[in-house]
Amino acid sequence: MKVGFLFNHDALHQIRHTAPVIAALLRYRQVEVVVLTSSAAQEGEVRRLLGAAAGQVRFVSLTVGRVAAALDRVVRHVAPFRRIATLRENLPAFAALDVLVVPETTSLLLRDRFGLDRLKYVWIPHGAGDRSVGFRDVMRGFDLVLLSGAKVRDRMLAGGLITPDNHVVVGYPKFDTIDDALPARLFDNDRPVVLYNPHFDPLLSSWYAMGEAVIAWFAGQRDFNLVVAPHVMLAQRRMHASVEHRVVRWRRDVAERFRDLPHIRVDMGSEASVDMTYTRAADIYLGDASSQIYEWIVRPRPAIFLNASGADWVGNPDFTHWRLGEVIDSVDALPGALDRAVESPDRYRAAQEAAFAATFSRDEEPASVRAAAAIVARFGA
């Protein structure tokens, strides 16, 4: 059985959600693992995570022709043209597989548009958040869905996106890549560290309307350190458009006057922004719509959410994570929220612990081992 793992994205943030399963699958003699990547950076990251096990894997580099490459240079900051071109121009590589494991849904175009209907498709979502984009009709197209826990499973079942027999709860493979030891301190002082982690969604993100004001407030005080580490896709494009919300926003850069301050660290997409370095080392979370809040509550700590869109969020399942901290509607409310976070750090602990238990299934066996076993059980006979 040939099982392929596809990494076909502009950034590296999806890799840790499926790469650990590769090493676990190598335990099965009847399985040949093929890793398909669309960039040298993707391949390098997979090899680094696999270590010596990379020698047991066949790597395939997916390329596109000159025309597609030229068009991508024109539209890459607006639309994911290259991802689709990569699928279309490498059909033989996919046709040679029996099973394809992916952390996103675009790959279903291989079947729905390009005719590869013999191939079996496995989806491991890259995150366990609440945004409506994570619960779309396209998800009905997978042969097997491997989920992090009961929260996501129950919502998908209720929406008819999965069936009782085409999914397995396996846990969160990304956690298998994280060292239990706390990372090194981010600053050379003992001030609380705030992680500002805005999403890129043009409607829900606080970056476009509040981002500069948030950073400016932190720049003018000396009680807190600040790490500015948005979702890595924010910096990948200048223009962000949401077909779902019919909103388009232009991304502004962080002003130079904020970049050299000793109590502010700006990271627009390094490895540290995707390997949980900041979510594990900071003291207070400041965000909006990112699913990283669920990685944050591995260790319960204060969280603050910026309601930049004026959302009517109470009781809305798309904002379930906003029950895990204080929600504020303006930057003017930020100082008071930070003071309350410092004074009452355990205010939302019970809610966070309950949310973590519902979101992530934990077991003696690592999630990657459970995921590999589910794949072999379903397709390996």
CSV table of C-alpha atoms in Angstrom, one decimal:
chain,number,residue,atom,x,y,z
A,1,MET,CA,0.0,0.0,0.0
A,2,LYS,CA,1.5,3.3,-1.1
A,3,VAL,CA,0.5,6.1,1.3
A,4,GLY,CA,1.4,9.7,0.2
A,5,PHE,CA,1.7,12.7,2.5
A,6,LEU,CA,1.2,16.0,0.6
A,7,PHE,CA,2.6,19.3,1.7
A,8,ASN,CA,1.5,21.9,-0.7
A,9,HIS,CA,1.3,25.3,1.0
A,10,ASP,CA,2.9,28.7,1.1
A,11,ALA,CA,4.0,28.4,4.7
A,12,LEU,CA,5.2,25.6,7.0
A,13,HIS,CA,2.5,25.7,9.6
A,14,GLN,CA,0.6,22.6,8.4
A,15,ILE,CA,3.5,20.2,8.5
A,16,ARG,CA,3.6,19.3,12.1
A,17,HIS,CA,-0.1,18.2,12.0
A,18,THR,CA,0.6,15.2,9.7
A,19,ALA,CA,4.4,14.6,9.6
A,20,PRO,CA,4.5,12.7,12.9
A,21,VAL,CA,2.2,10.1,11.3
A,22,ILE,CA,4.8,9.3,8.7
A,23,ALA,CA,7.2,7.9,11.2
A,24,ALA,CA,4.5,5.9,12.8
A,25,LEU,CA,3.4,4.4,9.5
A,26,LEU,CA,7.0,3.1,8.8
A,27,ARG,CA,6.3,0.4,11.5
A,28,TYR,CA,4.0,-1.3,9.0
A,29,ARG,CA,5.9,-3.5,6.5
A,30,GLN,CA,3.0,-3.5,4.1
A,31,VAL,CA,3.1,0.3,3.8
A,32,GLU,CA,5.4,2.4,1.5
A,33,VAL,CA,5.4,6.0,2.4
A,34,VAL,CA,5.8,8.8,-0.2
A,35,VAL,CA,6.2,12.4,0.8
A,36,LEU,CA,5.2,14.9,-1.8
A,37,THR,CA,6.4,18.5,-1.3
A,38,SER,CA,6.0,21.7,-3.4
A,39,SER,CA,9.0,23.5,-2.1
A,40,ALA,CA,12.5,22.8,-0.8
A,41,ALA,CA,11.5,24.4,2.5
A,42,GLN,CA,8.6,22.0,2.9
A,43,GLU,CA,10.9,19.0,2.2
A,44,GLY,CA,13.6,20.3,4.6
A,45,GLU,CA,11.1,20.7,7.4
A,46,VAL,CA,9.7,17.2,7.0
A,47,ARG,CA,13.2,15.7,6.9
A,48,ARG,CA,14.2,17.6,10.0
A,49,LEU,CA,11.1,16.4,11.9
A,50,LEU,CA,11.6,12.8,10.8
A,51,GLY,CA,15.3,12.7,11.5
A,52,ALA,CA,16.9,9.3,10.7
A,53,ALA,CA,13.5,7.9,9.6
A,54,ALA,CA,13.6,10.2,6.6
A,55,GLY,CA,15.9,7.6,5.0
A,56,GLN,CA,13.0,5.2,4.8
A,57,VAL,CA,10.8,7.5,2.9
A,58,ARG,CA,10.6,8.3,-0.8
A,59,PHE,CA,10.5,12.1,-1.4
A,60,VAL,CA,8.9,13.5,-4.5
A,61,SER,CA,9.4,17.1,-5.5
A,62,LEU,CA,6.3,18.6,-7.2
A,63,THR,CA,7.0,21.3,-9.7
A,64,VAL,CA,5.0,23.5,-12.1
A,65,GLY,CA,5.8,24.7,-15.6
A,66,ARG,CA,7.0,28.1,-16.6
A,67,VAL,CA,3.6,29.5,-17.4
A,68,ALA,CA,2.2,28.5,-14.0
A,69,ALA,CA,5.2,29.8,-12.2
A,70,ALA,CA,5.0,33.2,-14.0
A,71,LEU,CA,1.3,33.5,-13.2
A,72,ASP,CA,2.0,32.6,-9.6
A,73,ARG,CA,4.5,35.5,-9.3
A,74,VAL,CA,1.7,37.9,-10.4
A,75,VAL,CA,-1.1,36.6,-8.2
A,76,ARG,CA,0.6,34.9,-5.2
A,77,HIS,CA,-0.1,37.7,-2.8
A,78,VAL,CA,-3.8,37.5,-3.6
A,79,ALA,CA,-4.7,33.9,-4.4
A,80,PRO,CA,-3.3,30.4,-3.9
A,81,PHE,CA,-2.8,29.8,-7.7
A,82,ARG,CA,0.3,27.7,-7.3
A,83,ARG,CA,-1.3,25.2,-5.0
A,84,ILE,CA,-3.9,24.3,-7.6
A,85,ALA,CA,-1.4,24.3,-10.4
A,86,THR,CA,0.8,21.9,-8.4
A,87,LEU,CA,-2.1,19.4,-8.2
A,88,ARG,CA,-3.0,19.8,-11.9
A,89,GLU,CA,0.6,19.5,-13.2
A,90,ASN,CA,1.6,16.4,-11.2
A,91,LEU,CA,-1.3,14.0,-11.6
A,92,PRO,CA,0.9,11.0,-12.4
A,93,ALA,CA,2.6,11.3,-9.0
A,94,PHE,CA,-0.7,11.2,-7.2
A,95,ALA,CA,-2.2,8.5,-9.5
A,96,ALA,CA,0.6,6.2,-8.4
A,97,LEU,CA,-0.7,6.3,-4.8
A,98,ASP,CA,-3.3,4.3,-3.0
A,99,VAL,CA,-3.9,6.7,-0.1
A,100,LEU,CA,-3.2,10.4,0.2
A,101,VAL,CA,-3.0,12.1,3.6
A,102,VAL,CA,-3.5,15.9,3.7
A,103,PRO,CA,-3.9,18.6,6.3
A,104,GLU,CA,-6.2,20.8,4.1
A,105,THR,CA,-9.1,20.4,1.8
A,106,THR,CA,-7.9,21.9,-1.5
A,107,SER,CA,-6.4,18.5,-2.4
A,108,LEU,CA,-9.9,17.1,-3.1
A,109,LEU,CA,-9.6,18.9,-6.4
A,110,LEU,CA,-7.5,15.9,-7.5
A,111,ARG,CA,-10.7,13.8,-7.5
A,112,ASP,CA,-13.5,16.4,-8.0
A,113,ARG,CA,-11.8,18.3,-10.9
A,114,PHE,CA,-8.9,16.2,-12.1
A,115,GLY,CA,-10.6,12.7,-12.0
A,116,LEU,CA,-8.4,10.8,-9.6
A,117,ASP,CA,-11.3,8.9,-8.0
A,118,ARG,CA,-9.5,5.6,-7.3
A,119,LEU,CA,-7.3,7.4,-4.7
A,120,LYS,CA,-8.4,7.3,-1.1
A,121,TYR,CA,-8.3,10.7,0.7
A,122,VAL,CA,-7.5,11.1,4.4
A,123,TRP,CA,-7.8,14.4,6.2
A,124,ILE,CA,-6.1,15.4,9.4
A,125,PRO,CA,-7.2,19.0,10.1
A,126,HIS,CA,-4.3,21.4,10.9
A,127,GLY,CA,-5.8,22.8,14.0
A,128,ALA,CA,-8.8,22.3,16.3
A,129,GLY,CA,-10.4,25.8,16.2
A,130,ASP,CA,-14.0,27.0,16.0
A,131,ARG,CA,-14.1,29.2,12.9
A,132,SER,CA,-16.9,28.3,10.4
A,133,VAL,CA,-14.3,27.7,7.7
A,134,GLY,CA,-13.4,24.6,9.6
A,135,PHE,CA,-16.8,23.1,9.1
A,136,ARG,CA,-17.6,23.3,5.4
A,137,ASP,CA,-19.5,21.0,3.0
A,138,VAL,CA,-16.3,20.1,1.2
A,139,MET,CA,-15.3,18.0,4.1
A,140,ARG,CA,-17.9,15.4,3.2
A,141,GLY,CA,-15.6,14.3,0.4
A,142,PHE,CA,-12.9,12.5,2.5
A,143,ASP,CA,-12.8,8.7,2.8
A,144,LEU,CA,-11.3,9.0,6.3
A,145,VAL,CA,-11.1,11.9,8.8
A,146,LEU,CA,-8.8,11.7,11.8
A,147,LEU,CA,-9.9,14.1,14.5
A,148,SER,CA,-8.3,15.6,17.6
A,149,GLY,CA,-11.2,15.1,20.0
A,150,ALA,CA,-14.9,15.1,20.9
A,151,LYS,CA,-15.5,18.8,20.4
A,152,VAL,CA,-14.7,18.8,16.7
A,153,ARG,CA,-16.2,15.4,16.1
A,154,ASP,CA,-19.6,16.3,17.6
A,155,ARG,CA,-19.9,19.5,15.6
A,156,MET,CA,-19.0,17.7,12.4
A,157,LEU,CA,-21.4,14.9,13.1
A,158,ALA,CA,-24.2,17.3,13.8
A,159,GLY,CA,-23.5,19.1,10.6
A,160,GLY,CA,-23.4,15.9,8.5
A,161,LEU,CA,-19.8,16.6,7.5
A,162,ILE,CA,-18.6,13.2,8.7
A,163,THR,CA,-20.4,9.9,9.3
A,164,PRO,CA,-20.1,7.5,12.2
A,165,ASP,CA,-18.0,5.1,10.2
A,166,ASN,CA,-15.7,7.4,8.2
A,167,HIS,CA,-13.8,9.1,11.1
A,168,VAL,CA,-11.6,8.2,14.1
A,169,VAL,CA,-10.7,10.3,17.0
A,170,VAL,CA,-6.9,10.0,17.4
A,171,GLY,CA,-5.7,13.1,19.2
A,172,TYR,CA,-3.5,15.9,18.0
A,173,PRO,CA,-0.3,14.7,16.2
A,174,LYS,CA,1.3,18.1,16.4
A,175,PHE,CA,1.7,17.5,20.2
A,176,ASP,CA,4.0,14.5,19.4
A,177,THR,CA,6.6,17.0,18.0
A,178,ILE,CA,6.7,19.2,21.2
A,179,ASP,CA,9.3,18.8,24.0
A,180,ASP,CA,7.7,18.8,27.4
A,181,ALA,CA,10.4,21.2,28.8
A,182,LEU,CA,9.5,24.9,28.7
A,183,PRO,CA,11.4,26.9,26.1
A,184,ALA,CA,14.0,29.5,27.0
A,185,ARG,CA,12.9,32.9,28.3
A,186,LEU,CA,11.9,35.3,25.6
A,187,PHE,CA,13.2,38.5,27.3
A,188,ASP,CA,15.9,39.3,29.8
A,189,ASN,CA,13.5,40.6,32.5
A,190,ASP,CA,10.7,39.3,34.7
A,191,ARG,CA,7.8,41.3,33.2
A,192,PRO,CA,4.8,39.2,32.1
A,193,VAL,CA,5.0,38.3,28.4
A,194,VAL,CA,2.0,38.9,26.2
A,195,LEU,CA,1.6,37.0,23.0
A,196,TYR,CA,-0.3,38.9,20.4
A,197,ASN,CA,-1.5,36.3,17.9
A,198,PRO,CA,-4.0,37.8,15.4
A,199,HIS,CA,-5.5,35.7,12.6
A,200,PHE,CA,-5.4,36.7,8.9
A,201,ASP,CA,-9.1,36.4,8.3
A,202,PRO,CA,-10.1,39.8,6.9
A,203,LEU,CA,-13.3,40.0,8.9
A,204,LEU,CA,-12.4,38.4,12.2
A,205,SER,CA,-8.8,39.5,12.6
A,206,SER,CA,-8.0,42.4,14.9
A,207,TRP,CA,-4.8,43.2,12.9
A,208,TYR,CA,-6.3,45.4,10.2
A,209,ALA,CA,-8.3,47.7,12.5
A,210,MET,CA,-6.5,47.4,15.9
A,211,GLY,CA,-3.0,45.9,15.3
A,212,GLU,CA,-1.0,49.1,15.1
A,213,ALA,CA,-2.8,50.6,18.1
A,214,VAL,CA,-2.2,47.4,20.1
A,215,ILE,CA,1.5,47.5,19.4
A,216,ALA,CA,1.7,51.3,20.0
A,217,TRP,CA,0.1,50.8,23.4
A,218,PHE,CA,2.7,48.2,24.4
A,219,ALA,CA,5.5,50.4,23.0
A,220,GLY,CA,4.5,53.2,25.4
A,221,GLN,CA,4.6,51.2,28.6
A,222,ARG,CA,7.1,49.2,30.6
A,223,ASP,CA,5.0,46.8,32.6
A,224,PHE,CA,4.7,44.0,29.9
A,225,ASN,CA,6.8,42.5,27.2
A,226,LEU,CA,5.1,41.8,23.9
A,227,VAL,CA,5.6,39.1,21.3
A,228,VAL,CA,3.9,40.0,18.0
A,229,ALA,CA,3.5,36.6,16.2
A,230,PRO,CA,0.4,36.6,13.9
A,231,HIS,CA,-0.8,33.5,12.1
A,232,VAL,CA,2.0,32.8,9.6
A,233,MET,CA,-0.3,33.4,6.6
A,234,LEU,CA,-0.9,37.0,7.5
A,235,ALA,CA,2.6,37.9,6.1
A,236,GLN,CA,2.3,35.7,3.1
A,237,ARG,CA,0.0,38.0,1.2
A,238,ARG,CA,-0.6,41.8,1.0
A,239,MET,CA,-4.3,41.4,0.3
A,240,HIS,CA,-6.5,39.0,2.2
A,241,ALA,CA,-9.9,38.1,0.8
A,242,SER,CA,-12.6,36.0,2.3
A,243,VAL,CA,-15.1,34.4,-0.1
A,244,GLU,CA,-17.1,33.2,2.9
A,245,HIS,CA,-17.4,36.7,4.5
A,246,ARG,CA,-17.1,38.7,1.3
A,247,VAL,CA,-14.5,41.0,2.9
A,248,VAL,CA,-11.1,42.1,1.5
A,249,ARG,CA,-8.4,43.8,3.6
A,250,TRP,CA,-4.9,45.1,2.9
A,251,ARG,CA,-2.2,44.0,5.3
A,252,ARG,CA,0.0,46.7,6.7
A,253,ASP,CA,3.5,46.0,8.0
A,254,VAL,CA,4.7,46.6,11.5
A,255,ALA,CA,6.1,50.1,11.6
A,256,GLU,CA,9.9,50.2,12.0
A,257,ARG,CA,9.7,52.3,15.1
A,258,PHE,CA,8.3,49.3,17.0
A,259,ARG,CA,10.8,46.7,15.7
A,260,ASP,CA,13.9,47.7,17.8
A,261,LEU,CA,12.3,48.1,21.2
A,262,PRO,CA,13.8,45.9,23.9
A,263,HIS,CA,10.4,44.8,25.2
A,264,ILE,CA,8.8,44.0,21.9
A,265,ARG,CA,9.6,41.1,19.6
A,266,VAL,CA,8.1,40.9,16.1
A,267,ASP,CA,8.0,37.5,14.4
A,268,MET,CA,6.0,37.4,11.1
A,269,GLY,CA,6.5,33.7,10.4
A,270,SER,CA,9.6,32.0,11.7
A,271,GLU,CA,9.8,28.4,13.0
A,272,ALA,CA,9.1,29.7,16.5
A,273,SER,CA,5.7,31.0,15.4
A,274,VAL,CA,4.5,27.5,14.4
A,275,ASP,CA,6.4,25.1,16.8
A,276,MET,CA,4.5,26.4,19.9
A,277,THR,CA,7.6,28.3,21.3
A,278,TYR,CA,5.5,31.4,22.0
A,279,THR,CA,2.3,29.7,23.1
A,280,ARG,CA,4.3,27.7,25.6
A,281,ALA,CA,6.6,30.5,26.9
A,282,ALA,CA,4.2,33.5,27.2
A,283,ASP,CA,2.1,34.5,30.2
A,284,ILE,CA,-1.0,36.2,28.6
A,285,TYR,CA,-2.6,35.4,25.2
A,286,LEU,CA,-4.0,38.3,23.2
A,287,GLY,CA,-5.8,37.2,20.0
A,288,ASP,CA,-9.0,36.9,18.0
A,289,ALA,CA,-9.8,34.0,15.8
A,290,SER,CA,-6.7,31.8,15.7
A,291,SER,CA,-7.0,28.1,16.7
A,292,GLN,CA,-3.7,28.5,18.5
A,293,ILE,CA,-5.7,29.4,21.6
A,294,TYR,CA,-6.3,25.6,21.9
A,295,GLU,CA,-2.6,25.0,21.9
A,296,TRP,CA,-2.2,27.8,24.4
A,297,ILE,CA,-4.5,26.1,27.0
A,298,VAL,CA,-2.2,23.0,27.2
A,299,ARG,CA,-1.1,25.0,30.2
A,300,PRO,CA,-4.1,27.2,31.4
A,301,ARG,CA,-3.2,30.9,31.5
A,302,PRO,CA,-5.0,34.2,31.0
A,303,ALA,CA,-6.4,35.0,27.6
A,304,ILE,CA,-7.9,38.2,26.1
A,305,PHE,CA,-9.8,38.4,22.8
A,306,LEU,CA,-10.2,41.4,20.6
A,307,ASN,CA,-13.7,41.7,19.1
A,308,ALA,CA,-12.6,43.9,16.1
A,309,SER,CA,-15.6,43.0,14.0
A,310,GLY,CA,-18.3,43.7,16.6
A,311,ALA,CA,-19.4,40.1,16.4
A,312,ASP,CA,-22.5,39.0,18.3
A,313,TRP,CA,-20.5,36.1,19.7
A,314,VAL,CA,-22.3,34.8,22.8
A,315,GLY,CA,-23.8,31.4,22.0
A,316,ASN,CA,-22.2,31.3,18.5
A,317,PRO,CA,-20.2,28.1,18.0
A,318,ASP,CA,-17.8,29.9,15.8
A,319,PHE,CA,-16.6,31.8,18.9
A,320,THR,CA,-16.6,29.0,21.4
A,321,HIS,CA,-13.0,29.8,22.3
A,322,TRP,CA,-14.0,33.3,23.5
A,323,ARG,CA,-15.4,31.6,26.6
A,324,LEU,CA,-11.8,30.9,27.6
A,325,GLY,CA,-10.8,34.5,28.4
A,326,GLU,CA,-12.1,38.1,28.6
A,327,VAL,CA,-13.5,39.6,25.4
A,328,ILE,CA,-12.9,43.3,24.8
A,329,ASP,CA,-14.2,45.6,22.0
A,330,SER,CA,-11.5,48.3,21.9
A,331,VAL,CA,-7.8,48.9,22.6
A,332,ASP,CA,-8.9,51.3,25.2
A,333,ALA,CA,-10.1,48.4,27.2
A,334,LEU,CA,-6.8,46.6,27.0
A,335,PRO,CA,-5.0,48.0,30.1
A,336,GLY,CA,-7.9,47.0,32.4
A,337,ALA,CA,-8.1,43.5,30.9
A,338,LEU,CA,-4.3,43.1,31.3
A,339,ASP,CA,-4.5,44.2,34.9
A,340,ARG,CA,-7.3,41.7,35.6
A,341,ALA,CA,-5.3,38.9,33.9
A,342,VAL,CA,-2.4,39.6,36.3
A,343,GLU,CA,-4.5,39.9,39.4
A,344,SER,CA,-6.7,36.9,38.7
A,345,PRO,CA,-4.7,34.5,36.5
A,346,ASP,CA,-6.9,31.5,37.3
A,347,ARG,CA,-10.2,33.2,36.4
A,348,TYR,CA,-10.7,31.0,33.4
A,349,ARG,CA,-8.7,28.0,34.4
A,350,ALA,CA,-11.8,25.7,34.8
A,351,ALA,CA,-13.2,26.7,31.5
A,352,GLN,CA,-9.8,26.1,29.8
A,353,GLU,CA,-9.3,22.7,31.4
A,354,ALA,CA,-12.7,21.6,30.3
A,355,ALA,CA,-12.2,22.9,26.7
A,356,PHE,CA,-8.8,21.2,26.4
A,357,ALA,CA,-10.3,17.9,27.5
A,358,ALA,CA,-13.1,18.2,25.0
A,359,THR,CA,-10.8,19.3,22.2
A,360,PHE,CA,-7.9,16.8,22.5
A,361,SER,CA,-8.2,13.1,23.1
A,362,ARG,CA,-5.2,12.0,25.2
A,363,ASP,CA,-4.1,8.4,25.4
A,364,GLU,CA,-1.0,6.3,26.4
A,365,GLU,CA,-0.4,5.9,22.7
A,366,PRO,CA,0.8,9.0,20.9
A,367,ALA,CA,-1.7,10.6,18.5
A,368,SER,CA,0.6,9.8,15.5
A,369,VAL,CA,0.6,6.1,16.4
A,370,ARG,CA,-3.2,6.1,16.7
A,371,ALA,CA,-3.5,7.9,13.3
A,372,ALA,CA,-1.2,5.4,11.6
A,373,ALA,CA,-3.2,2.5,13.0
A,374,ALA,CA,-6.4,4.0,11.8
A,375,ILE,CA,-5.1,4.4,8.3
A,376,VAL,CA,-3.8,0.8,8.1
A,377,ALA,CA,-7.0,-0.6,9.6
A,378,ARG,CA,-9.1,1.2,7.0
A,379,PHE,CA,-7.1,0.8,3.8
A,380,GLY,CA,-4.4,-1.8,4.5
A,381,ALA,CA,-6.3,-5.1,4.1
